[in-house]
Amino acid sequence: GFLFDEILQAHETAASQGRADFTDDAALAEWRGHSVTIVEGDRLNTKLTTAEDMAEAHSKFIQASYLERPEVRTGSGYDVHAFEPGDHVILCGIKIPHDAKLKGHSDADVAMHALTDAILGAISEGDIGAHFPPTDPEWKAADSAIFLTGAAELVKNKNGIISHCDVTVICESPKLRPHIDAMRLRLGEILSVGPSRISVKATTSEQLGFTGRREGIAALATATVRLPVQTD
């Protein structure tokens, strides 16, 4: 380790003199008259130089993170919202043009509500209504990202990590396929989870039931969470 100003000045001086023969920062520091001490290192604290080094270190970090949280929990969520007059729906945080909107106390993001419940279920923390009551005026027209963020924070408070999320949206319309990638990315941003760990699917009910009659949208979600071993 070096004091930044000192090592920067050493590099600038070497560059001004056309010196490019130093093997590393330690040699450069010694050339500038600084004392260098060698200390015993840790085999896990490897030097990162190339992109491959960075990728390997990231992989090791992920593996260690998972080994520290061997208890795997799974939660499920389900939500329904009816249509009312409007010109768009919000699903997984994405505004999608439609000839109606979803009715709800918040922004009625049925997919995000189902996923919030799934995460809360995985950590045995009740449901979305217990944390964000629909009778509370604070959540009137609220962005449902607030609810999902809150669930993720509860996972973090338990020293857990969200391993995977799977959301299925059930509706006849609007058509969601063009928006799936954006929906996955948005959920990943909110949860700080890579897109490879977020699945969003859309299906119909073959014109059966309330979704088949285009009266509303339903959503199912499953969340997998890893936690340290629970002793209770």
C-alpha positions as semicolon CSV with decimal commas, in nm:
position;residue;x (nm);y (nm);z (nm)
1;G;0,000;0,000;0,000
2;F;0,117;0,353;-0,077
3;L;0,020;0,708;0,005
4;F;-0,148;0,819;-0,315
5;D;0,022;1,157;-0,350
6;E;0,367;1,006;-0,299
7;I;0,330;0,720;-0,546
8;L;0,164;0,948;-0,801
9;Q;0,455;1,193;-0,777
10;A;0,699;0,904;-0,820
11;H;0,521;0,792;-1,139
12;E;0,512;1,147;-1,275
13;T;0,883;1,197;-1,204
14;A;0,972;0,867;-1,371
15;A;0,763;0,955;-1,673
16;S;0,927;1,298;-1,704
17;Q;1,269;1,128;-1,706
18;G;1,164;0,865;-1,958
19;R;1,201;0,582;-1,706
20;A;0,986;0,279;-1,787
21;D;1,205;0,002;-1,650
22;F;1,053;-0,040;-1,304
23;T;0,896;-0,378;-1,235
24;D;0,632;-0,252;-0,992
25;D;0,531;0,030;-0,760
26;A;0,764;-0,096;-0,487
27;A;1,069;-0,059;-0,713
28;L;0,951;0,287;-0,816
29;A;0,904;0,392;-0,453
30;E;1,251;0,271;-0,358
31;W;1,397;0,468;-0,649
32;R;1,233;0,782;-0,505
33;G;1,388;0,713;-0,163
34;H;1,087;0,569;0,015
35;S;1,141;0,271;0,244
36;V;0,957;-0,045;0,141
37;T;0,871;-0,322;0,385
38;I;0,759;-0,671;0,288
39;V;0,486;-0,822;0,502
40;E;0,335;-1,169;0,495
41;G;0,022;-1,178;0,285
42;D;-0,288;-1,392;0,263
43;R;-0,327;-1,643;-0,018
44;L;-0,687;-1,527;-0,063
45;N;-0,579;-1,167;-0,109
46;T;-0,454;-1,208;-0,465
47;K;-0,339;-0,926;-0,687
48;L;-0,593;-0,822;-0,948
49;T;-0,437;-0,710;-1,274
50;T;-0,628;-0,843;-1,573
51;A;-0,996;-0,871;-1,657
52;E;-0,964;-1,247;-1,599
53;D;-0,832;-1,177;-1,247
54;M;-1,136;-0,961;-1,176
55;A;-1,377;-1,224;-1,308
56;E;-1,214;-1,497;-1,098
57;A;-1,223;-1,281;-0,786
58;H;-1,590;-1,202;-0,843
59;S;-1,667;-1,571;-0,884
60;K;-1,487;-1,654;-0,559
61;F;-1,676;-1,377;-0,381
62;I;-2,012;-1,513;-0,498
63;Q;-1,919;-1,867;-0,397
64;A;-1,810;-1,753;-0,051
65;S;-2,127;-1,548;-0,012
66;Y;-2,341;-1,853;-0,087
67;L;-2,141;-2,084;0,141
68;E;-2,197;-1,838;0,427
69;R;-2,573;-1,866;0,370
70;P;-2,647;-2,237;0,333
71;E;-3,014;-2,221;0,435
72;V;-3,234;-2,195;0,125
73;R;-3,585;-2,055;0,166
74;T;-3,859;-2,028;-0,096
75;G;-4,166;-1,803;-0,083
76;S;-4,464;-1,762;-0,312
77;G;-4,689;-1,468;-0,385
78;Y;-5,016;-1,408;-0,567
79;D;-5,202;-1,087;-0,645
80;V;-5,494;-0,965;-0,854
81;H;-5,603;-0,621;-0,967
82;A;-5,909;-0,527;-1,168
83;F;-5,911;-0,292;-1,464
84;E;-6,061;0,057;-1,455
85;P;-6,064;0,339;-1,713
86;G;-5,715;0,453;-1,807
87;D;-5,449;0,445;-2,077
88;H;-5,169;0,229;-1,933
89;V;-5,075;-0,040;-1,683
90;I;-4,762;-0,061;-1,469
91;L;-4,606;-0,407;-1,445
92;C;-4,268;-0,475;-1,285
93;G;-4,218;-0,100;-1,276
94;I;-4,263;-0,056;-1,651
95;K;-4,538;0,167;-1,794
96;I;-4,717;-0,023;-2,072
97;P;-4,977;0,145;-2,298
98;H;-5,323;-0,013;-2,268
99;D;-5,689;0,081;-2,301
100;A;-5,736;0,052;-1,924
101;K;-5,534;0,077;-1,604
102;L;-5,520;-0,138;-1,294
103;K;-5,724;-0,034;-0,992
104;G;-5,548;-0,015;-0,657
105;H;-5,451;0,199;-0,360
106;S;-5,092;0,227;-0,485
107;D;-4,987;0,216;-0,851
108;A;-5,146;-0,133;-0,861
109;D;-4,835;-0,305;-0,999
110;V;-4,978;-0,653;-0,959
111;A;-4,654;-0,827;-1,059
112;M;-4,440;-0,635;-0,814
113;H;-4,695;-0,692;-0,537
114;A;-4,685;-1,068;-0,594
115;L;-4,305;-1,068;-0,588
116;T;-4,297;-0,858;-0,271
117;D;-4,521;-1,115;-0,102
118;A;-4,299;-1,398;-0,228
119;I;-3,987;-1,242;-0,075
120;L;-4,166;-1,168;0,251
121;G;-4,290;-1,526;0,258
122;A;-3,940;-1,665;0,210
123;I;-3,821;-1,489;0,525
124;S;-4,145;-1,546;0,722
125;E;-4,224;-1,176;0,749
126;G;-4,596;-1,178;0,674
127;D;-4,738;-1,012;0,365
128;I;-4,735;-0,681;0,186
129;G;-5,051;-0,561;0,361
130;A;-4,890;-0,606;0,704
131;H;-4,602;-0,376;0,612
132;F;-4,779;-0,136;0,376
133;P;-5,152;-0,133;0,468
134;P;-5,381;-0,034;0,180
135;T;-5,580;0,173;0,430
136;D;-5,279;0,396;0,502
137;P;-5,294;0,723;0,303
138;E;-4,912;0,724;0,294
139;W;-4,922;0,458;0,022
140;K;-5,189;0,626;-0,191
141;A;-5,067;0,611;-0,554
142;A;-4,725;0,500;-0,425
143;D;-4,463;0,350;-0,654
144;S;-4,462;-0,023;-0,577
145;A;-4,082;-0,019;-0,596
146;I;-4,106;0,112;-0,238
147;F;-4,269;-0,214;-0,128
148;L;-4,022;-0,435;-0,313
149;T;-3,728;-0,236;-0,179
150;G;-3,867;-0,274;0,172
151;A;-3,887;-0,652;0,135
152;A;-3,530;-0,665;0,002
153;E;-3,411;-0,458;0,299
154;L;-3,566;-0,710;0,538
155;V;-3,369;-0,986;0,363
156;K;-3,052;-0,781;0,397
157;N;-3,121;-0,717;0,766
158;K;-3,121;-1,093;0,817
159;N;-2,782;-1,113;0,641
160;G;-2,955;-1,291;0,355
161;I;-2,935;-1,262;-0,021
162;I;-3,197;-1,299;-0,291
163;S;-3,088;-1,587;-0,511
164;H;-3,365;-1,597;-0,773
165;C;-3,706;-1,451;-0,855
166;D;-3,967;-1,587;-1,094
167;V;-4,278;-1,387;-1,190
168;T;-4,567;-1,501;-1,409
169;V;-4,820;-1,242;-1,527
170;I;-5,160;-1,375;-1,635
171;C;-5,363;-1,163;-1,876
172;E;-5,518;-1,162;-2,222
173;S;-5,392;-0,811;-2,289
174;P;-5,179;-0,609;-2,313
175;K;-4,917;-0,820;-2,487
176;L;-4,612;-0,827;-2,264
177;R;-4,347;-1,001;-2,470
178;P;-4,197;-0,674;-2,606
179;H;-4,157;-0,549;-2,248
180;I;-4,021;-0,859;-2,073
181;D;-3,654;-0,760;-2,089
182;A;-3,725;-0,413;-1,951
183;M;-3,935;-0,566;-1,673
184;R;-3,654;-0,803;-1,575
185;L;-3,397;-0,525;-1,574
186;R;-3,617;-0,301;-1,360
187;L;-3,675;-0,572;-1,100
188;G;-3,302;-0,643;-1,096
189;E;-3,225;-0,275;-1,037
190;I;-3,463;-0,255;-0,744
191;L;-3,337;-0,576;-0,584
192;S;-2,968;-0,528;-0,676
193;V;-2,981;-0,869;-0,843
194;G;-2,834;-0,957;-1,184
195;P;-3,078;-1,017;-1,471
196;S;-2,975;-1,383;-1,488
197;R;-3,147;-1,425;-1,150
198;I;-3,475;-1,262;-1,257
199;S;-3,737;-1,443;-1,464
200;V;-4,054;-1,276;-1,595
201;K;-4,308;-1,469;-1,800
202;A;-4,650;-1,391;-1,941
203;T;-4,937;-1,625;-2,017
204;T;-5,312;-1,617;-2,076
205;S;-5,593;-1,812;-1,914
206;E;-5,727;-1,920;-2,256
207;Q;-6,014;-1,672;-2,222
208;L;-6,136;-1,844;-1,904
209;G;-6,215;-1,668;-1,576
210;F;-6,185;-1,299;-1,495
211;T;-5,851;-1,263;-1,673
212;G;-5,997;-1,437;-1,976
213;R;-6,286;-1,189;-1,975
214;R;-6,027;-0,907;-1,963
215;E;-6,154;-0,785;-1,628
216;G;-5,809;-0,761;-1,472
217;I;-5,460;-0,907;-1,436
218;A;-5,325;-1,171;-1,199
219;A;-4,964;-1,247;-1,109
220;L;-4,779;-1,534;-0,945
221;A;-4,429;-1,508;-0,805
222;T;-4,168;-1,728;-0,641
223;A;-3,860;-1,599;-0,461
224;T;-3,560;-1,800;-0,345
225;V;-3,358;-1,653;-0,059
226;R;-3,038;-1,777;0,107
227;L;-2,984;-1,713;0,478
228;P;-2,728;-1,807;0,742
229;V;-2,839;-2,117;0,930
230;Q;-3,130;-2,031;1,159
231;T;-3,103;-2,173;1,511
232;D;-3,462;-2,123;1,626
